[in-house]
Amino acid sequence: MLKEISIKDFAIIDQLAVNFDTGMTVLTGETGAGKSIIIDAVGLLAGGRGSQHFIRTGANKAVLQGLFLVPQGGIAEQKLDEFGIDHSDDNIILQRELYRNGRNICRVNGMLVNTTTLKKIGETLVDIYGQNEHQALMQADQHMDLLDEFIGNQLRPTLSEYQTDFRKYQKLTKELRNQSQNEKARAQRFDMLQYQVNEIEKADLTAGEEEELLKERDRLNNFQTISNSLNQSLADIEGDETISPLDMIGDSMSAIEAVERLGDEFKQIAENVKGAYYMLQDATGEIANQLDSLEFDQSRLDEVEARLNTIFELKRKYGDSVEQILAYYDKISAELADMQAENNSGNDLETQLKTVETGLNQLGAKLLQIRHQGAKELTHAIQQQLADLYMGKTEFEVRFNSLPAGHFNANGIETAEFYLRTNPGEAMLPLNKIASGGELSRIMLALKTIFSKVQGVTSIIFDEVDTGVSGRVAQAIADKIHGISLKSQALCITHLPQVAAMADHQDYIEKHVDKQGRTETSIEPITGKQRVDELARMLAGTTVTKLTIEHAQELLKLAEKAKQAGA
């Protein structure tokens, strides 16, 4: 329940602190006194949309605080646990600051939170119903949620399992759709990669191969030059028939050997000449061997040229060297393998999707069965509530529409919409096509009376939901709101004396102009004579007579009897 709210620099409120109690509390006062402003403050504390227009003129910010008492283990404490917010006792303190620059600072038990988190926690603490809340009833897409809320625990496990599978269904459907949309481009890419991999594999390249081929081609192309040079070199070394340069160097070596023992300098000269002789002798043998093995092979030259041309074509496409081509080959081979795996997974995705769809159909059928039974119970309960609200001839019905085969939504395999017939002989029509404002107020109250038994929200606020009704209907609405207050704290803004009389507590709100010419709102609890006078004002309007006073006193007595009878 809402225990206390503190408001500062909000709308026409300078500073205000209001305490609330259990049961039913009504806020009354002249039109424009600021009753709805207090409800607006509670709504903002519960995560409603904020605006700088709420800030009192001349102030830099508005500050709102609310103290809520909640039962242990309730949905509010579960939500606090979900967000990791400490709650050592049964108190929850919400605080919100609105700044003129649009900035919001929100705290829950002293912990900073964003407005989304504040809203998720706030909606477990307080429910606000006003004339604009009827719009929820007018929206058919919310009717299934209302039905599910009524059915409660009997439905939740199956619905939770269904929604888990539905999220899988959405994920798989998206993946398959993306795969299908990209299929043409993927197929083209796959074919290109396959061609490139095959082309490079067929070439069977080896690192360093190009350099060796270039050398071999140079030798083959310069065969005659190599042959001439080797022959000329060998001829020069071997000389003519009389004496060769090699023999002359041999004679020189013999001559110097005769004096090498006579000094180190001669010994060094002898070693150099010997070295030159033996090196030249080795060179002669190598030249002779090269000449013996030297052979021109035109077919081999053609092979080398063809191979180099293959490498050139691959370099033109895939890299500047054989090494780069091989690196590119490794890259596209990996990509091709991934694409092949994706193709296989695509088939797997379809299999998974069919499995999930089968599960959704089975769970959807189970939900359908539970909901159809729940709809009968809801219809019966609402008929009883409407009868209490003097709409006994009104017929209520939940109509279901199956989705096309193979289609699913987050709630199941069908949709639901509330239908109503307010007068016998007329056709059943969608709720938003038939109900007037007063009828909607009573229908909403009938629903709320039923749902308050299953909801965990401990504070329910009714903001002039009795607008457009009077007489015995007003009394019936008062009885319903008080009945709700037996299970949840009920705060009610009203202009109807019947509703005010049924309250356990009544707060009077008024506005006045201070010495500085500023409009301010104040609130105070009223009892005894003050309460009788306020009820008389609500009954009579401008002129309060003795008879009106007596009527107000009688109204309070009748309300007390009604409360005792309904207790």
Coordinates of C-alpha atoms in Angstrom, one line a residue:
M1 CA 0.0 0.0 0.0
L2 CA 1.0 3.6 -0.5
K3 CA 1.8 4.8 3.0
E4 CA 3.1 8.4 2.3
I5 CA 3.8 10.7 -0.6
S6 CA 5.9 13.8 -0.5
I7 CA 5.5 16.4 -3.3
K8 CA 7.6 19.5 -3.8
D9 CA 7.4 22.2 -6.6
F10 CA 5.0 20.1 -8.6
A11 CA 2.3 21.9 -10.7
I12 CA 0.5 24.2 -8.2
I13 CA 1.8 22.3 -5.2
D14 CA 4.6 24.1 -3.3
Q15 CA 5.3 21.5 -0.7
L16 CA 2.9 18.7 0.4
A17 CA 3.1 15.5 2.4
V18 CA 0.2 13.2 2.5
N19 CA -0.3 10.0 4.6
F20 CA -2.6 7.2 3.5
D21 CA -4.0 4.2 5.3
T22 CA -5.5 0.8 4.4
G23 CA -8.9 0.5 3.1
M24 CA -10.7 3.0 0.9
T25 CA -9.7 6.6 0.9
V26 CA -11.5 9.3 -1.2
L27 CA -10.0 12.6 -2.3
T28 CA -12.7 15.3 -2.6
G29 CA -12.8 19.0 -3.3
E30 CA -13.8 21.6 -5.8
T31 CA -13.0 21.1 -9.4
G32 CA -9.5 22.3 -10.2
A33 CA -8.4 22.1 -6.6
G34 CA -5.6 19.8 -7.5
K35 CA -7.0 16.3 -6.8
S36 CA -5.8 14.8 -10.1
I37 CA -2.4 16.5 -9.6
I38 CA -1.7 14.2 -6.6
I39 CA -2.7 11.2 -8.7
D40 CA -0.3 12.5 -11.5
A41 CA 2.5 12.6 -8.9
V42 CA 1.8 9.0 -7.9
G43 CA 1.8 8.1 -11.6
L44 CA 5.2 9.7 -12.1
L45 CA 6.5 7.9 -9.1
A46 CA 5.3 4.6 -10.7
G47 CA 7.3 5.4 -13.8
G48 CA 4.8 7.4 -15.9
R49 CA 5.9 9.8 -18.6
G50 CA 7.5 13.0 -17.1
S51 CA 7.6 16.5 -18.5
Q52 CA 9.1 19.8 -17.4
H53 CA 5.6 21.3 -17.5
F54 CA 5.0 19.5 -14.2
I55 CA 7.6 21.7 -12.5
R56 CA 6.1 24.6 -10.5
T57 CA 6.7 28.0 -12.1
G58 CA 9.9 29.6 -10.7
A59 CA 11.4 26.2 -9.5
N60 CA 14.3 24.4 -11.1
K61 CA 13.1 21.0 -10.4
A62 CA 10.2 19.0 -8.9
V63 CA 10.8 16.3 -6.3
L64 CA 8.5 13.4 -5.6
Q65 CA 8.9 10.7 -3.0
G66 CA 6.6 7.8 -2.1
L67 CA 6.8 5.2 0.7
F68 CA 5.1 1.9 0.0
L69 CA 4.5 -1.0 2.3
V70 CA 4.6 -4.4 0.6
P71 CA 4.0 -8.0 1.7
Q72 CA 7.0 -10.2 2.0
G73 CA 7.6 -12.4 -1.0
G74 CA 5.2 -10.5 -3.1
I75 CA 5.6 -9.5 -6.8
A76 CA 7.2 -6.2 -5.8
E77 CA 10.0 -7.8 -3.8
Q78 CA 10.5 -10.3 -6.6
K79 CA 11.0 -7.5 -9.0
L80 CA 13.4 -5.8 -6.6
D81 CA 15.4 -9.0 -6.5
E82 CA 15.4 -9.2 -10.3
F83 CA 17.1 -5.8 -10.5
G84 CA 19.4 -6.4 -7.5
I85 CA 17.8 -3.7 -5.3
D86 CA 18.2 -4.1 -1.5
H87 CA 15.0 -4.4 0.5
S88 CA 15.9 -5.3 4.0
D89 CA 12.3 -4.6 5.3
D90 CA 8.9 -4.4 3.9
N91 CA 9.3 -0.7 2.8
I92 CA 10.0 0.5 -0.7
I93 CA 10.9 4.1 -1.2
L94 CA 10.5 5.6 -4.7
Q95 CA 12.0 9.0 -5.5
R96 CA 11.9 11.0 -8.7
E97 CA 13.3 14.4 -9.6
L98 CA 12.3 16.2 -12.7
Y99 CA 14.6 19.0 -14.1
R100 CA 13.7 21.8 -16.5
N101 CA 16.4 20.5 -18.9
G102 CA 14.4 17.3 -19.3
R103 CA 16.7 15.3 -17.0
N104 CA 15.2 12.7 -14.7
I105 CA 16.8 11.2 -11.6
C106 CA 15.0 8.1 -10.3
R107 CA 15.8 6.1 -7.2
V108 CA 14.4 2.9 -5.6
N109 CA 15.5 2.4 -2.0
G110 CA 18.3 4.8 -2.7
M111 CA 19.6 3.0 -5.8
L112 CA 19.7 5.0 -9.0
V113 CA 17.6 3.4 -11.8
N114 CA 16.3 4.4 -15.2
T115 CA 12.7 5.2 -15.9
T116 CA 12.1 1.8 -17.5
T117 CA 13.2 0.0 -14.4
L118 CA 11.1 2.5 -12.2
K119 CA 8.1 1.7 -14.3
K120 CA 8.6 -2.1 -14.1
I121 CA 8.8 -1.8 -10.3
G122 CA 6.1 0.8 -10.0
E123 CA 3.5 -1.2 -11.9
T124 CA 3.8 -3.9 -9.2
L125 CA 3.0 -1.3 -6.5
V126 CA 0.1 0.8 -7.9
D127 CA -2.6 0.6 -10.5
I128 CA -4.1 3.8 -11.7
Y129 CA -7.5 3.8 -13.4
G130 CA -9.1 6.9 -14.9
Q131 CA -11.3 7.9 -17.7
N132 CA -8.4 7.6 -20.1
E133 CA -7.8 4.0 -18.8
H134 CA -11.0 3.0 -20.6
Q135 CA -8.9 3.1 -23.8
A136 CA -7.2 -0.1 -22.7
L137 CA -10.6 -1.8 -22.7
M138 CA -11.2 -0.4 -26.2
Q139 CA -8.1 -2.1 -27.6
A140 CA -8.8 -5.6 -28.7
D141 CA -5.2 -6.6 -28.7
Q142 CA -5.2 -6.2 -24.9
H143 CA -8.2 -8.4 -24.2
M144 CA -6.2 -11.6 -24.3
D145 CA -3.9 -10.3 -21.6
L146 CA -6.9 -9.4 -19.5
L147 CA -8.3 -12.9 -19.9
D148 CA -4.9 -14.5 -19.1
E149 CA -4.7 -12.3 -16.0
F150 CA -8.0 -13.6 -14.9
I151 CA -7.1 -17.3 -15.5
G152 CA -3.8 -16.8 -13.6
N153 CA -1.7 -19.7 -12.4
Q154 CA -3.6 -22.3 -14.3
L155 CA -2.3 -20.8 -17.5
R156 CA 1.1 -19.3 -16.7
P157 CA 3.3 -22.5 -16.9
T158 CA 2.0 -23.4 -20.3
L159 CA 2.1 -19.8 -21.6
S160 CA 5.6 -19.4 -20.3
E161 CA 6.7 -22.6 -22.2
Y162 CA 4.9 -21.5 -25.3
Q163 CA 6.5 -18.0 -25.2
T164 CA 10.0 -19.6 -24.8
D165 CA 9.3 -21.7 -27.9
F166 CA 7.8 -18.7 -29.7
R167 CA 11.1 -16.7 -29.2
K168 CA 13.0 -19.7 -30.7
Y169 CA 10.5 -19.7 -33.6
Q170 CA 11.1 -16.0 -34.2
K171 CA 14.8 -16.4 -34.1
L172 CA 14.8 -19.4 -36.5
T173 CA 12.4 -17.7 -38.9
K174 CA 14.6 -14.6 -39.0
E175 CA 17.7 -16.6 -39.7
L176 CA 16.0 -18.5 -42.5
R177 CA 14.5 -15.3 -44.0
N178 CA 17.9 -13.7 -44.0
Q179 CA 19.4 -16.8 -45.5
S180 CA 16.7 -16.8 -48.2
Q181 CA 17.1 -13.1 -49.0
N182 CA 20.9 -13.6 -49.5
E183 CA 20.6 -16.9 -51.3
K184 CA 21.2 -15.6 -54.8
A185 CA 24.3 -13.6 -53.8
R186 CA 25.5 -16.5 -51.7
A187 CA 25.1 -18.9 -54.6
Q188 CA 27.1 -16.6 -56.9
R189 CA 29.8 -16.3 -54.3
F190 CA 29.9 -20.0 -53.7
D191 CA 30.2 -20.8 -57.4
M192 CA 33.0 -18.2 -57.8
L193 CA 34.9 -19.5 -54.8
Q194 CA 34.5 -23.1 -56.0
Y195 CA 35.9 -22.1 -59.4
Q196 CA 38.9 -20.3 -57.9
V197 CA 39.7 -23.1 -55.5
N198 CA 39.6 -25.6 -58.3
E199 CA 41.7 -23.4 -60.6
I200 CA 44.5 -23.0 -58.0
E201 CA 44.4 -26.6 -56.9
K202 CA 44.7 -27.7 -60.5
A203 CA 47.8 -25.5 -60.9
D204 CA 49.5 -27.4 -58.0
L205 CA 51.8 -24.5 -57.2
T206 CA 54.9 -24.8 -55.0
A207 CA 56.5 -22.0 -53.0
G208 CA 59.7 -20.8 -54.8
E209 CA 58.8 -22.6 -58.0
E210 CA 58.6 -19.5 -60.1
E211 CA 62.2 -18.4 -59.3
E212 CA 63.5 -21.9 -60.3
L213 CA 61.6 -21.9 -63.6
L214 CA 62.9 -18.4 -64.5
K215 CA 66.5 -19.6 -63.9
E216 CA 65.9 -22.7 -66.0
R217 CA 64.3 -20.7 -68.8
D218 CA 67.3 -18.3 -68.8
R219 CA 69.7 -21.2 -69.2
L220 CA 67.7 -22.8 -72.0
N221 CA 67.3 -19.5 -73.9
N222 CA 71.1 -18.9 -73.5
F223 CA 72.3 -22.3 -74.4
Q224 CA 74.5 -21.2 -77.3
T225 CA 76.1 -18.4 -75.3
I226 CA 76.8 -20.8 -72.4
S227 CA 78.3 -23.4 -74.8
N228 CA 80.5 -20.9 -76.5
S229 CA 81.8 -19.4 -73.2
L230 CA 82.6 -22.8 -71.7
N231 CA 84.5 -24.0 -74.9
Q232 CA 86.4 -20.7 -75.1
S233 CA 87.3 -20.9 -71.5
L234 CA 88.5 -24.5 -71.7
A235 CA 90.5 -23.8 -74.8
D236 CA 92.2 -20.8 -73.2
I237 CA 93.2 -22.9 -70.2
E238 CA 94.4 -25.9 -72.1
G239 CA 96.2 -23.9 -74.8
D240 CA 97.7 -25.3 -78.0
E241 CA 99.5 -28.6 -78.7
T242 CA 102.9 -27.3 -77.5
I243 CA 102.2 -26.0 -74.0
S244 CA 99.1 -25.1 -72.1
P245 CA 98.7 -22.2 -69.6
L246 CA 98.0 -24.8 -67.0
D247 CA 101.3 -26.5 -67.7
M248 CA 103.1 -23.2 -67.6
I249 CA 101.7 -22.5 -64.2
G250 CA 102.8 -26.1 -63.1
D251 CA 106.4 -25.2 -64.2
S252 CA 106.2 -22.0 -62.3
M253 CA 105.0 -24.0 -59.2
S254 CA 108.0 -26.4 -59.5
A255 CA 110.4 -23.5 -59.9
I256 CA 109.3 -21.7 -56.8
E257 CA 109.2 -24.9 -54.7
A258 CA 113.0 -25.0 -55.1
V259 CA 113.5 -21.9 -53.0
E260 CA 110.5 -22.0 -50.6
R261 CA 112.7 -23.4 -47.8
L262 CA 115.0 -20.4 -47.9
G263 CA 112.5 -18.0 -46.4
D264 CA 108.9 -17.6 -45.3
E265 CA 108.3 -15.1 -48.1
F266 CA 109.2 -17.7 -50.7
K267 CA 107.1 -20.3 -49.0
Q268 CA 104.1 -18.0 -49.1
I269 CA 104.6 -17.4 -52.8
A270 CA 104.9 -21.1 -53.4
E271 CA 101.6 -21.8 -51.6
N272 CA 99.8 -19.1 -53.6
V273 CA 101.0 -20.6 -56.9
K274 CA 100.1 -24.1 -55.8
G275 CA 96.6 -22.9 -54.9
A276 CA 96.1 -21.2 -58.2
Y277 CA 97.3 -24.3 -60.1
Y278 CA 95.0 -26.7 -58.3
M279 CA 92.0 -24.3 -58.5
L280 CA 92.5 -23.9 -62.2
Q281 CA 92.8 -27.6 -62.6
D282 CA 89.5 -28.1 -60.7
A283 CA 87.9 -25.4 -62.9
T284 CA 89.0 -27.2 -66.0
G285 CA 87.3 -30.4 -64.8
E286 CA 84.1 -28.6 -64.0
I287 CA 84.0 -26.9 -67.4
A288 CA 84.5 -30.2 -69.1
N289 CA 81.7 -31.8 -67.1
Q290 CA 79.4 -28.9 -67.9
L291 CA 80.2 -29.3 -71.6
D292 CA 79.5 -33.0 -71.4
S293 CA 76.1 -32.5 -69.8
L294 CA 75.1 -29.5 -71.8
E295 CA 72.2 -30.2 -74.0
F296 CA 69.5 -28.0 -75.6
D297 CA 65.8 -29.3 -75.1
Q298 CA 63.2 -27.3 -77.0
S299 CA 60.3 -29.3 -75.6
R300 CA 61.5 -28.6 -72.0
L301 CA 61.8 -24.9 -72.9
D302 CA 58.2 -25.0 -74.1
E303 CA 57.1 -26.7 -70.9
V304 CA 58.8 -24.1 -68.8
E305 CA 57.3 -21.3 -70.8
A306 CA 53.8 -22.8 -70.4
R307 CA 54.2 -23.3 -66.7
L308 CA 55.4 -19.7 -66.2
N309 CA 52.4 -18.5 -68.3
T310 CA 50.1 -20.4 -66.0
I311 CA 51.7 -18.8 -62.9
F312 CA 51.5 -15.4 -64.6
E313 CA 47.7 -15.8 -65.2
L314 CA 47.2 -16.8 -61.6
K315 CA 49.2 -13.9 -60.4
R316 CA 47.1 -11.6 -62.5
K317 CA 44.0 -12.8 -60.6
Y318 CA 45.1 -13.8 -57.1
G319 CA 48.3 -12.2 -56.1
D320 CA 51.8 -10.8 -57.0
S321 CA 53.6 -14.0 -56.2
V322 CA 53.1 -17.8 -55.8
E323 CA 53.2 -17.3 -52.0
Q324 CA 50.4 -14.7 -52.2
I325 CA 48.3 -17.0 -54.4
L326 CA 48.7 -19.8 -52.0
A327 CA 47.8 -17.5 -49.1
Y328 CA 44.6 -16.5 -51.0
Y329 CA 43.9 -20.1 -51.7
D330 CA 43.9 -20.9 -47.9
K331 CA 41.6 -17.9 -47.3
I332 CA 38.9 -18.8 -49.9
S333 CA 39.1 -22.5 -49.0
A334 CA 38.2 -21.6 -45.4
E335 CA 35.3 -19.4 -46.6
L336 CA 34.1 -22.1 -48.9
A337 CA 34.1 -24.6 -46.1
D338 CA 32.1 -22.2 -43.9
M339 CA 29.6 -21.7 -46.7
Q340 CA 29.2 -25.4 -47.1
A341 CA 28.6 -25.7 -43.4
E342 CA 26.0 -23.0 -43.6
N343 CA 24.3 -24.8 -46.4
N344 CA 24.1 -27.8 -44.2
S345 CA 23.0 -25.7 -41.2
G346 CA 20.3 -24.2 -43.4
N347 CA 18.7 -27.6 -43.7
D348 CA 19.2 -28.1 -40.0
L349 CA 17.4 -24.7 -39.4
E350 CA 14.4 -25.9 -41.4
T351 CA 14.4 -29.1 -39.3
Q352 CA 14.6 -27.1 -36.1
L353 CA 11.8 -24.8 -37.2
K354 CA 9.5 -27.7 -38.1
T355 CA 10.1 -29.1 -34.6
V356 CA 9.5 -25.8 -32.9
E357 CA 6.3 -25.3 -35.0
T358 CA 5.0 -28.7 -33.9
G359 CA 5.6 -27.8 -30.3
L360 CA 3.9 -24.4 -30.7
N361 CA 0.8 -26.1 -32.2
Q362 CA 0.6 -28.5 -29.3
L363 CA 1.1 -25.9 -26.7
G364 CA -1.2 -23.5 -28.5
A365 CA -3.9 -26.1 -28.5
K366 CA -3.4 -26.6 -24.8
L367 CA -3.6 -22.8 -24.2
L368 CA -6.8 -22.7 -26.3
Q369 CA -8.4 -25.3 -24.2
I370 CA -7.5 -23.5 -20.9
R371 CA -8.6 -20.1 -22.2
H372 CA -11.9 -21.3 -23.6
Q373 CA -12.8 -22.7 -20.2
G374 CA -11.4 -19.5 -18.5
A375 CA -13.5 -17.4 -20.9
K376 CA -16.7 -19.1 -19.7
E377 CA -15.7 -18.4 -16.1
L378 CA -14.8 -14.8 -16.8
T379 CA -18.1 -14.3 -18.7
H380 CA -20.1 -15.7 -15.7
A381 CA -18.1 -13.6 -13.2
I382 CA -18.6 -10.4 -15.2
Q383 CA -22.3 -11.0 -15.7
Q384 CA -22.6 -11.2 -11.9
Q385 CA -20.6 -8.0 -11.4
L386 CA -22.6 -6.1 -14.1
A387 CA -25.8 -7.2 -12.5
D388 CA -24.6 -5.7 -9.3
L389 CA -24.0 -2.5 -11.2
Y390 CA -27.5 -2.4 -12.7
M391 CA -26.5 -3.8 -16.1
G392 CA -28.2 -7.1 -15.5
K393 CA -29.5 -7.4 -19.1
T394 CA -26.1 -6.8 -20.5
E395 CA -24.5 -9.8 -22.1
F396 CA -20.7 -10.3 -22.1
E397 CA -18.8 -12.7 -24.3
V398 CA -15.2 -13.5 -25.2
R399 CA -14.8 -14.3 -28.9
F400 CA -11.8 -16.2 -30.2
N401 CA -10.4 -16.1 -33.7
S402 CA -7.9 -18.7 -34.9
L403 CA -4.8 -17.6 -36.7
P404 CA -4.2 -19.1 -40.1
A405 CA -2.5 -22.5 -40.1
G406 CA 1.2 -22.2 -39.5
H407 CA 0.9 -18.7 -38.0
F408 CA 1.6 -17.9 -34.4
N409 CA 1.8 -14.8 -32.1
A410 CA 3.3 -14.2 -28.7
N411 CA 0.1 -15.4 -27.0
G412 CA -0.8 -18.5 -28.9
I413 CA -2.6 -19.6 -32.1
E414 CA -5.7 -17.4 -31.7
T415 CA -6.8 -13.9 -30.7
A416 CA -9.5 -12.8 -28.3
E417 CA -11.9 -9.9 -28.2
F418 CA -14.6 -8.8 -25.8
Y419 CA -18.1 -8.5 -27.2
L420 CA -21.1 -6.9 -25.5
R421 CA -24.9 -6.6 -25.9
T422 CA -26.3 -3.9 -23.6
N423 CA -29.9 -4.3 -24.7
P424 CA -31.9 -7.4 -25.5
G425 CA -32.6 -8.0 -29.2
E426 CA -29.5 -6.1 -30.3
A427 CA -26.5 -7.8 -32.0
M428 CA -23.4 -8.7 -30.0
L429 CA -20.8 -6.1 -31.0
P430 CA -17.2 -5.4 -30.1
L431 CA -16.8 -3.5 -26.8
N432 CA -15.5 -0.4 -28.5
K433 CA -18.5 -0.3 -30.8
I434 CA -21.2 -0.2 -28.3
A435 CA -20.3 0.9 -24.8
S436 CA -20.9 4.5 -23.6
G437 CA -18.7 6.3 -21.1
G438 CA -20.8 5.3 -18.1
E439 CA -21.1 1.7 -19.3
L440 CA -17.4 1.5 -19.8
S441 CA -16.8 2.8 -16.2
R442 CA -19.0 0.0 -14.9
I443 CA -17.4 -2.6 -17.2
M444 CA -14.0 -1.5 -16.1
L445 CA -15.0 -1.6 -12.5
A446 CA -16.5 -5.1 -12.9
L447 CA -13.2 -6.3 -14.5
K448 CA -11.2 -4.6 -11.7
T449 CA -13.3 -6.1 -9.0
I450 CA -12.6 -9.6 -10.5
F451 CA -8.9 -9.0 -11.3
S452 CA -8.1 -7.5 -7.9
K453 CA -8.6 -10.9 -6.5
V454 CA -5.7 -12.3 -8.5
Q455 CA -3.4 -9.3 -8.9
G456 CA -0.6 -8.7 -6.5
V457 CA -0.8 -4.9 -6.7
T458 CA -1.5 -3.5 -3.3
S459 CA -2.7 0.1 -4.2
I460 CA -5.4 0.8 -6.8
I461 CA -6.3 4.4 -7.7
F462 CA -9.6 5.3 -9.3
D463 CA -9.5 8.8 -10.9
E464 CA -13.1 9.9 -11.4
V465 CA -14.1 6.5 -12.8
D466 CA -17.7 7.3 -11.6
T467 CA -18.1 10.1 -14.1
G468 CA -21.3 9.9 -16.1
V469 CA -23.3 7.9 -13.5
S470 CA -25.6 8.8 -10.7
G471 CA -28.3 7.5 -8.3
R472 CA -28.3 3.8 -7.6
V473 CA -25.6 3.1 -10.1
A474 CA -23.3 5.5 -8.2
Q475 CA -24.1 3.6 -5.0
A476 CA -23.3 0.3 -6.8
I477 CA -20.0 1.7 -7.9
A478 CA -19.2 2.9 -4.4
D479 CA -20.0 -0.6 -3.1
K480 CA -17.7 -2.2 -5.7
I481 CA -14.8 0.2 -4.9
H482 CA -15.1 -0.5 -1.2
G483 CA -15.2 -4.2 -2.0
I484 CA -11.9 -3.9 -3.8
S485 CA -10.5 -2.0 -0.8
L486 CA -11.0 -5.1 1.4
K487 CA -8.2 -6.8 -0.6
S488 CA -6.1 -3.8 -1.9
Q489 CA -5.8 -0.2 -0.8
A490 CA -8.1 1.9 -2.9
L491 CA -7.6 5.6 -3.4
C492 CA -10.5 7.3 -5.2
I493 CA -11.0 10.8 -6.6
T494 CA -14.8 11.4 -6.8
H495 CA -17.5 14.0 -7.0
L496 CA -20.2 11.6 -6.0
P497 CA -21.4 11.7 -2.4
Q498 CA -22.4 8.1 -2.5
V499 CA -18.8 7.1 -3.2
A500 CA -17.3 9.5 -0.7
A501 CA -19.6 8.2 2.0
M502 CA -18.5 4.6 1.5
A503 CA -14.8 5.5 2.2
D504 CA -13.0 4.6 5.3
H505 CA -11.0 7.8 5.1
Q506 CA -11.7 11.1 3.4
D507 CA -9.2 13.8 2.5
Y508 CA -10.3 17.3 1.4
I509 CA -8.2 19.2 -1.2
E510 CA -8.4 22.9 -1.8
K511 CA -6.4 25.6 -3.4
H512 CA -5.8 29.2 -2.3
V513 CA -3.7 32.2 -3.1
D514 CA -0.8 33.0 -0.7
K515 CA 0.5 36.4 0.2
Q516 CA 2.8 36.5 -2.8
G517 CA -0.1 35.9 -5.1
R518 CA 0.8 32.3 -5.8
T519 CA -1.7 29.5 -6.1
E520 CA -1.1 26.6 -3.7
T521 CA -2.8 23.3 -3.0
S522 CA -3.4 21.9 0.4
I523 CA -4.9 18.6 1.7
E524 CA -6.2 17.5 5.1
P525 CA -8.1 14.5 6.4
I526 CA -11.6 15.3 7.5
T527 CA -13.8 13.5 10.0
G528 CA -16.9 14.2 12.0
K529 CA -18.7 17.4 11.2
Q530 CA -16.1 18.4 8.6
R531 CA -16.9 15.3 6.6
V532 CA -20.6 15.8 7.0
D533 CA -20.3 19.4 5.7
E534 CA -18.2 18.2 2.7
L535 CA -20.7 15.5 1.8
A536 CA -23.5 18.1 2.1
R537 CA -21.6 20.4 -0.3
M538 CA -21.2 17.5 -2.7
L539 CA -25.0 16.8 -2.5
A540 CA -26.2 20.4 -2.7
G541 CA -23.6 22.2 -4.7
T542 CA -23.5 25.9 -3.8
T543 CA -26.2 26.1 -1.1
V544 CA -26.1 23.8 1.9
T545 CA -29.3 23.6 3.9
K546 CA -30.3 21.8 7.1
L547 CA -32.0 19.2 5.0
T548 CA -28.8 18.6 3.0
I549 CA -26.8 18.2 6.3
E550 CA -29.3 15.6 7.5
H551 CA -29.1 13.9 4.1
A552 CA -25.4 13.7 4.4
Q553 CA -25.6 12.3 7.9
E554 CA -28.0 9.7 6.7
L555 CA -25.8 8.8 3.8
L556 CA -22.9 8.1 6.2
K557 CA -25.1 5.9 8.3
L558 CA -26.3 3.9 5.3
A559 CA -22.8 3.6 4.1
E560 CA -21.6 2.2 7.4
K561 CA -24.4 -0.4 7.4
A562 CA -23.5 -1.4 3.9
K563 CA -19.9 -1.8 4.8
Q564 CA -20.8 -3.9 7.8
A565 CA -23.0 -6.1 5.7
G566 CA -20.3 -6.6 3.0
A567 CA -17.5 -7.2 5.5

